[in-house]
PDB file of C-alpha atoms in Angstrom:
ATOM      1  CA  LEU A  12      -0.031   0.046  -0.232  1.00 57.00           C
ATOM      2  CA  GLY A  13       2.648   2.403   0.472  1.00 60.00           C
ATOM      3  CA  PRO A  14       2.412   5.101   3.430  1.00 65.00           C
ATOM      4  CA  ASP A  15      -0.508   7.546   3.998  1.00 77.00           C
ATOM      5  CA  PRO A  16      -2.898   5.335   1.571  1.00 91.00           C
ATOM      6  CA  ASP A  17      -5.367   6.753  -1.153  1.00 95.00           C
ATOM      7  CA  ARG A  18      -8.729   4.554  -0.131  1.00 96.00           C
ATOM      8  CA  ILE A  19     -10.748   4.110  -3.162  1.00 97.00           C
ATOM      9  CA  LEU A  20     -14.016   1.874  -3.641  1.00 96.00           C
ATOM     10  CA  LEU A  21     -14.461   0.734  -7.502  1.00 95.00           C
ATOM     11  CA  VAL A  22     -17.818  -0.699  -8.189  1.00 91.00           C
ATOM     12  CA  GLY A  23     -20.346  -1.359 -10.863  1.00 86.00           C
ATOM     13  CA  GLY A  24     -20.865  -4.033 -13.785  1.00 80.00           C
ATOM     14  CA  GLY A  25     -19.107  -3.785 -17.114  1.00 75.00           C
ATOM     15  CA  ILE A  26     -15.678  -2.224 -17.098  1.00 82.00           C
ATOM     16  CA  SER A  27     -15.483  -2.846 -13.323  1.00 83.00           C
ATOM     17  CA  VAL A  28     -16.237  -6.738 -13.102  1.00 81.00           C
ATOM     18  CA  GLY A  29     -12.671  -7.905 -14.386  1.00 76.00           C
ATOM     19  CA  TRP A  30     -14.669 -10.279 -17.454  1.00 70.00           C
ATOM     20  CA  GLY A  31     -11.410 -12.319 -18.929  1.00 70.00           C
ATOM     21  CA  VAL A  32      -8.626 -11.735 -16.288  1.00 76.00           C
ATOM     22  CA  SER A  33      -8.174 -14.036 -13.044  1.00 69.00           C
ATOM     23  CA  SER A  34      -8.125 -11.789 -10.455  1.00 80.00           C
ATOM     24  CA  HIS A  35      -8.803  -7.936 -10.250  1.00 79.00           C
ATOM     25  CA  ASP A  36      -4.895  -7.235  -9.433  1.00 83.00           C
ATOM     26  CA  ASP A  37      -4.893  -8.154 -13.466  1.00 82.00           C
ATOM     27  CA  ALA A  38      -8.605  -5.974 -13.798  1.00 88.00           C
ATOM     28  CA  LEU A  39      -9.182  -2.563 -13.622  1.00 91.00           C
ATOM     29  CA  GLY A  40      -9.109  -2.240 -10.042  1.00 93.00           C
ATOM     30  CA  GLY A  41      -6.024  -3.535  -9.983  1.00 94.00           C
ATOM     31  CA  TYR A  42      -4.414  -1.234 -13.143  1.00 94.00           C
ATOM     32  CA  LEU A  43      -6.198   2.115 -11.683  1.00 96.00           C
ATOM     33  CA  ALA A  44      -4.876   1.599  -7.971  1.00 96.00           C
ATOM     34  CA  ARG A  45      -1.442   1.595  -9.667  1.00 95.00           C
ATOM     35  CA  SER A  46      -2.248   4.638 -11.711  1.00 96.00           C
ATOM     36  CA  VAL A  47      -3.634   6.635  -9.245  1.00 96.00           C
ATOM     37  CA  SER A  48      -0.624   5.543  -6.905  1.00 94.00           C
ATOM     38  CA  ALA A  49       1.989   6.822  -9.369  1.00 94.00           C
ATOM     39  CA  ALA A  50       0.412   9.947  -9.965  1.00 94.00           C
ATOM     40  CA  THR A  51       0.017  10.792  -6.710  1.00 93.00           C
ATOM     41  CA  GLY A  52       3.491   9.287  -5.143  1.00 92.00           C
ATOM     42  CA  ARG A  53       1.174   8.184  -2.349  1.00 92.00           C
ATOM     43  CA  GLY A  54      -0.440   4.257  -1.458  1.00 93.00           C
ATOM     44  CA  VAL A  55      -3.498   2.875  -2.653  1.00 95.00           C
ATOM     45  CA  ALA A  56      -6.124   0.352  -0.874  1.00 95.00           C
ATOM     46  CA  MET A  57      -8.694  -0.303  -3.409  1.00 95.00           C
ATOM     47  CA  ASN A  58     -11.529  -2.374  -2.461  1.00 94.00           C
ATOM     48  CA  VAL A  59     -13.428  -4.109  -5.816  1.00 93.00           C
ATOM     49  CA  ILE A  60     -17.623  -4.828  -5.504  1.00 89.00           C
ATOM     50  CA  SER A  61     -18.397  -5.770  -9.333  1.00 83.00           C
ATOM     51  CA  ASP A  62     -22.293  -5.439  -8.665  1.00 77.00           C
ATOM     52  CA  ASP A  63     -23.842  -3.151 -11.502  1.00 75.00           C
ATOM     53  CA  ILE A  64     -25.608  -1.499  -8.168  1.00 74.00           C
ATOM     54  CA  LEU A  65     -28.152   0.537 -10.686  1.00 72.00           C
ATOM     55  CA  SER A  66     -29.959  -2.600 -11.872  1.00 64.00           C
ATOM     56  CA  GLY A  67     -30.988  -3.646  -7.757  1.00 58.00           C
ATOM     57  CA  GLY A  68     -32.986  -3.001  -5.158  1.00 61.00           C
ATOM     58  CA  ALA A  69     -33.645   1.115  -4.827  1.00 73.00           C
ATOM     59  CA  LYS A  70     -30.990   0.476  -1.345  1.00 84.00           C
ATOM     60  CA  LEU A  71     -27.354  -0.326  -2.017  1.00 86.00           C
ATOM     61  CA  PRO A  72     -25.945  -3.498  -0.459  1.00 82.00           C
ATOM     62  CA  ALA A  73     -25.105  -3.414   3.292  1.00 84.00           C
ATOM     63  CA  GLY A  74     -21.462  -4.199   1.964  1.00 83.00           C
ATOM     64  CA  VAL A  75     -20.999  -0.902  -0.242  1.00 87.00           C
ATOM     65  CA  MET A  76     -22.636   1.113   2.723  1.00 89.00           C
ATOM     66  CA  ARG A  77     -20.001  -0.297   4.995  1.00 90.00           C
ATOM     67  CA  ILE A  78     -17.068   0.551   3.041  1.00 93.00           C
ATOM     68  CA  LEU A  79     -18.351   3.887   2.269  1.00 94.00           C
ATOM     69  CA  ARG A  80     -17.864   5.043   5.685  1.00 92.00           C
ATOM     70  CA  THR A  81     -13.734   4.530   5.115  1.00 93.00           C
ATOM     71  CA  VAL A  82     -12.723   5.391   1.828  1.00 96.00           C
ATOM     72  CA  ASP A  83     -11.970   8.802  -0.001  1.00 95.00           C
ATOM     73  CA  ALA A  84     -13.180   8.050  -3.645  1.00 96.00           C
ATOM     74  CA  VAL A  85     -15.538   6.092  -4.775  1.00 96.00           C
ATOM     75  CA  VAL A  86     -15.403   5.429  -8.937  1.00 96.00           C
ATOM     76  CA  LEU A  87     -18.369   3.752 -10.487  1.00 93.00           C
ATOM     77  CA  THR A  88     -18.755   2.495 -13.905  1.00 90.00           C
ATOM     78  CA  PRO A  89     -22.872   2.135 -14.449  1.00 85.00           C
ATOM     79  CA  GLY A  90     -24.149   2.491 -17.297  1.00 68.00           C
ATOM     80  CA  ASP A  91     -23.210  -1.107 -19.407  1.00 68.00           C
ATOM     81  CA  ILE A  92     -26.525  -2.772 -18.655  1.00 66.00           C
ATOM     82  CA  GLU A  93     -28.673   0.344 -19.257  1.00 66.00           C
ATOM     83  CA  ALA A  94     -27.043   1.354 -22.572  1.00 65.00           C
ATOM     84  CA  ILE A  95     -27.818  -2.698 -23.294  1.00 61.00           C
ATOM     85  CA  LEU A  96     -31.375  -2.570 -22.639  1.00 66.00           C
ATOM     86  CA  PHE A  97     -32.085   0.651 -24.249  1.00 70.00           C
ATOM     87  CA  LEU A  98     -33.277   2.605 -20.962  1.00 76.00           C
ATOM     88  CA  PRO A  99     -34.613   6.023 -21.254  1.00 80.00           C
ATOM     89  CA  ALA A 100     -32.173   8.647 -19.944  1.00 82.00           C
ATOM     90  CA  ALA A 101     -34.473   9.862 -17.644  1.00 87.00           C
ATOM     91  CA  ILE A 102     -35.209   6.352 -15.592  1.00 86.00           C
ATOM     92  CA  TYR A 103     -31.643   6.281 -15.464  1.00 86.00           C
ATOM     93  CA  ARG A 104     -31.387   9.862 -14.255  1.00 89.00           C
ATOM     94  CA  ARG A 105     -33.962   9.075 -11.010  1.00 89.00           C
ATOM     95  CA  GLN A 106     -31.803   5.478 -10.634  1.00 88.00           C
ATOM     96  CA  LEU A 107     -27.732   7.301 -10.722  1.00 90.00           C
ATOM     97  CA  GLU A 108     -29.721  10.193  -8.522  1.00 91.00           C
ATOM     98  CA  ASN A 109     -30.677   7.675  -5.943  1.00 91.00           C
ATOM     99  CA  THR A 110     -27.525   6.071  -5.628  1.00 91.00           C
ATOM    100  CA  LEU A 111     -25.649   9.129  -5.655  1.00 92.00           C
ATOM    101  CA  ASP A 112     -27.724  10.224  -2.723  1.00 92.00           C
ATOM    102  CA  GLN A 113     -26.762   6.692  -0.694  1.00 92.00           C
ATOM    103  CA  MET A 114     -23.552   6.939  -1.555  1.00 93.00           C
ATOM    104  CA  THR A 115     -22.790  10.707  -0.524  1.00 93.00           C
ATOM    105  CA  ARG A 116     -24.811  10.067   2.989  1.00 92.00           C
ATOM    106  CA  ALA A 117     -23.021   7.532   3.962  1.00 93.00           C
ATOM    107  CA  GLY A 118     -19.638   8.636   3.150  1.00 94.00           C
ATOM    108  CA  PRO A 119     -17.299  11.122   4.985  1.00 93.00           C
ATOM    109  CA  ALA A 120     -17.715  14.539   4.266  1.00 91.00           C
ATOM    110  CA  ASN A 121     -14.705  15.009   1.673  1.00 91.00           C
ATOM    111  CA  MET A 122     -15.731  11.529  -0.460  1.00 95.00           C
ATOM    112  CA  ARG A 123     -14.862  12.130  -4.226  1.00 95.00           C
ATOM    113  CA  ILE A 124     -17.019  10.746  -6.333  1.00 96.00           C
ATOM    114  CA  PHE A 125     -16.242   9.836  -9.669  1.00 97.00           C
ATOM    115  CA  ILE A 126     -18.402   8.806 -12.416  1.00 95.00           C
ATOM    116  CA  VAL A 127     -17.079   6.902 -15.308  1.00 94.00           C
ATOM    117  CA  GLY A 128     -18.993   7.356 -18.816  1.00 91.00           C
ATOM    118  CA  THR A 129     -20.796   4.583 -20.046  1.00 84.00           C
ATOM    119  CA  ILE A 130     -18.024   3.020 -22.451  1.00 74.00           C
ATOM    120  CA  PRO A 131     -19.589   3.013 -26.298  1.00 66.00           C
ATOM    121  CA  LEU A 132     -22.091   0.216 -26.657  1.00 62.00           C
ATOM    122  CA  LEU A 133     -20.267  -0.573 -30.444  1.00 58.00           C
ATOM    123  CA  ALA A 134     -17.239  -1.104 -28.546  1.00 59.00           C
ATOM    124  CA  ALA A 135     -18.968  -3.455 -26.486  1.00 57.00           C
ATOM    125  CA  ILE A 136     -21.222  -5.509 -28.455  1.00 58.00           C
ATOM    126  CA  ALA A 137     -22.047  -6.870 -31.970  1.00 60.00           C
ATOM    127  CA  LEU A 138     -25.428  -4.847 -33.457  1.00 61.00           C
ATOM    128  CA  PRO A 139     -27.267  -5.729 -36.359  1.00 64.00           C
ATOM    129  CA  ARG A 140     -26.688  -2.634 -38.737  1.00 71.00           C
ATOM    130  CA  ALA A 141     -30.423  -0.745 -38.088  1.00 66.00           C
ATOM    131  CA  PHE A 142     -29.821  -0.708 -34.197  1.00 64.00           C
ATOM    132  CA  ARG A 143     -26.375   1.703 -34.184  1.00 65.00           C
ATOM    133  CA  PRO A 144     -27.373   5.098 -35.111  1.00 66.00           C
ATOM    134  CA  TRP A 145     -29.828   4.434 -31.969  1.00 65.00           C
ATOM    135  CA  ALA A 146     -26.804   2.612 -29.467  1.00 65.00           C
ATOM    136  CA  ALA A 147     -24.864   5.806 -30.417  1.00 66.00           C
ATOM    137  CA  GLY A 148     -27.233   8.144 -29.518  1.00 71.00           C
ATOM    138  CA  LEU A 149     -28.528   5.969 -26.479  1.00 74.00           C
ATOM    139  CA  GLY A 150     -24.983   6.465 -25.277  1.00 76.00           C
ATOM    140  CA  ALA A 151     -24.556   9.525 -25.815  1.00 82.00           C
ATOM    141  CA  ALA A 152     -27.677  10.570 -23.359  1.00 84.00           C
ATOM    142  CA  LEU A 153     -26.646   8.162 -20.472  1.00 86.00           C
ATOM    143  CA  ASN A 154     -23.349  10.363 -20.289  1.00 90.00           C
ATOM    144  CA  GLY A 155     -25.025  13.893 -21.103  1.00 92.00           C
ATOM    145  CA  THR A 156     -27.424  12.912 -18.208  1.00 92.00           C
ATOM    146  CA  ALA A 157     -24.488  11.187 -15.450  1.00 93.00           C
ATOM    147  CA  ARG A 158     -22.445  14.659 -16.187  1.00 95.00           C
ATOM    148  CA  GLN A 159     -25.364  16.913 -15.668  1.00 95.00           C
ATOM    149  CA  LEU A 160     -26.047  15.041 -12.287  1.00 93.00           C
ATOM    150  CA  CYS A 161     -22.332  15.939 -11.732  1.00 95.00           C
ATOM    151  CA  GLN A 162     -22.384  19.352 -12.196  1.00 95.00           C
ATOM    152  CA  GLU A 163     -25.302  19.802  -9.744  1.00 94.00           C
ATOM    153  CA  MET A 164     -24.384  17.992  -6.706  1.00 92.00           C
ATOM    154  CA  THR A 165     -20.907  18.712  -4.549  1.00 87.00           C
ATOM    155  CA  ASN A 166     -18.060  16.314  -5.206  1.00 90.00           C
ATOM    156  CA  THR A 167     -19.135  14.148  -7.590  1.00 95.00           C
ATOM    157  CA  ILE A 168     -16.918  14.533 -10.802  1.00 96.00           C
ATOM    158  CA  PHE A 169     -17.770  13.136 -14.518  1.00 97.00           C
ATOM    159  CA  VAL A 170     -14.450  11.187 -16.518  1.00 96.00           C
ATOM    160  CA  PRO A 171     -15.242  10.532 -19.562  1.00 92.00           C
ATOM    161  CA  PHE A 172     -14.443   7.498 -21.267  1.00 89.00           C
ATOM    162  CA  SER A 173     -13.818   6.567 -24.789  1.00 82.00           C
ATOM    163  CA  PRO A 174     -11.486   3.920 -25.096  1.00 80.00           C
ATOM    164  CA  SER A 175      -9.905   3.939 -29.029  1.00 68.00           C
ATOM    165  CA  GLY A 176     -11.194   1.413 -31.110  1.00 49.00           C
ATOM    166  CA  ILE A 177     -12.518  -2.313 -29.608  1.00 47.00           C
ATOM    167  CA  ALA A 178      -9.879  -3.731 -27.699  1.00 43.00           C
ATOM    168  CA  GLY A 179     -11.957  -4.031 -24.517  1.00 44.00           C
ATOM    169  CA  ARG A 180     -13.931  -6.732 -26.333  1.00 51.00           C
ATOM    170  CA  GLU A 181     -10.671  -9.403 -25.487  1.00 55.00           C
ATOM    171  CA  ARG A 182     -10.770  -7.967 -21.746  1.00 55.00           C
ATOM    172  CA  THR A 183      -7.457  -8.361 -21.257  1.00 62.00           C
ATOM    173  CA  GLY A 184      -4.574  -6.770 -18.522  1.00 68.00           C
ATOM    174  CA  ARG A 185      -3.251  -4.469 -21.535  1.00 75.00           C
ATOM    175  CA  SER A 186      -7.021  -3.384 -22.231  1.00 82.00           C
ATOM    176  CA  TYR A 187      -7.536  -3.128 -18.352  1.00 87.00           C
ATOM    177  CA  SER A 188      -3.919  -1.005 -18.255  1.00 88.00           C
ATOM    178  CA  ALA A 189      -5.563   1.488 -20.939  1.00 88.00           C
ATOM    179  CA  TRP A 190      -8.301   2.086 -19.642  1.00 89.00           C
ATOM    180  CA  ALA A 191      -7.171   2.773 -16.069  1.00 93.00           C
ATOM    181  CA  GLY A 192      -4.741   4.948 -17.567  1.00 93.00           C
ATOM    182  CA  LEU A 193      -7.682   7.177 -19.001  1.00 93.00           C
ATOM    183  CA  ILE A 194      -9.519   7.325 -16.067  1.00 95.00           C
ATOM    184  CA  ALA A 195      -6.579   7.737 -13.604  1.00 97.00           C
ATOM    185  CA  PRO A 196      -5.602  11.295 -13.876  1.00 96.00           C
ATOM    186  CA  PRO A 197      -8.593  13.291 -13.377  1.00 95.00           C
ATOM    187  CA  ILE A 198      -8.468  11.227  -9.888  1.00 96.00           C
ATOM    188  CA  ALA A 199      -5.215  11.554  -8.935  1.00 95.00           C
ATOM    189  CA  ARG A 200      -5.489  15.138  -9.286  1.00 94.00           C
ATOM    190  CA  GLN A 201      -8.869  15.420  -7.215  1.00 93.00           C
ATOM    191  CA  LEU A 202      -7.427  13.497  -4.245  1.00 91.00           C
ATOM    192  CA  ASP A 203      -4.155  15.697  -4.327  1.00 86.00           C
ATOM    193  CA  SER A 204      -6.303  18.675  -4.376  1.00 78.00           C
ATOM    194  CA  CYS A 205      -7.647  17.675  -1.426  1.00 65.00           C
ATOM    195  CA  THR A 206      -5.381  19.064   1.358  1.00 53.00           C
ATOM    196  CA  ASP A 207      -7.416  17.154   4.114  1.00 54.00           C
ATOM    197  CA  ARG A 208      -8.591  14.068   2.854  1.00 53.00           C
ATOM    198  CA  SER A 209     -11.287  12.564   4.983  1.00 50.00           C
ATOM    199  CA  ILE A 210     -10.101   9.825   6.225  1.00 44.00           C
ATOM    200  CA  ARG A 211      -6.482   8.960   7.654  1.00 42.00           C
TER     201      ARG A 211
END
């Protein structure tokens, strides 16, 4: 972990699950921890809960609530299942807002929440030609909804996520390393900017 570690919770389905590799150390959680640590010069204690929390009930799982009390930051990866199911943006907003409200109430005052943009659906699965324009528009709508919520809430930051090509289909360590490289910089900047971090 190293001295003075930042405590981060990575939670969500999709890219947080670690499909195709044998452990979270070789998946997004491990690569993200190493990337953030390299940028801040501090250790990172990373918890991973690979649960699509938006598609479940209205209340967050008890395990998530317990960990939230002890973290400096949450990295949330929503939207994958919602995009596949063509969920309307208005319903997505209600689900995401409920999740953010619960996290904000449960976590320390200075906890940061990072919402990672939904991976382009066409980069994740093959779709019939007729559905492709709709899929692209829905992904943009979901990300627009998440971005707007982040602007309305304190301590919540939207992290754009547009991996090049379709490398994520193999979900190899190389893919997860590249994804962490896109996500880590804004997280490291925010953690460095918070001189009075919440849990020490």
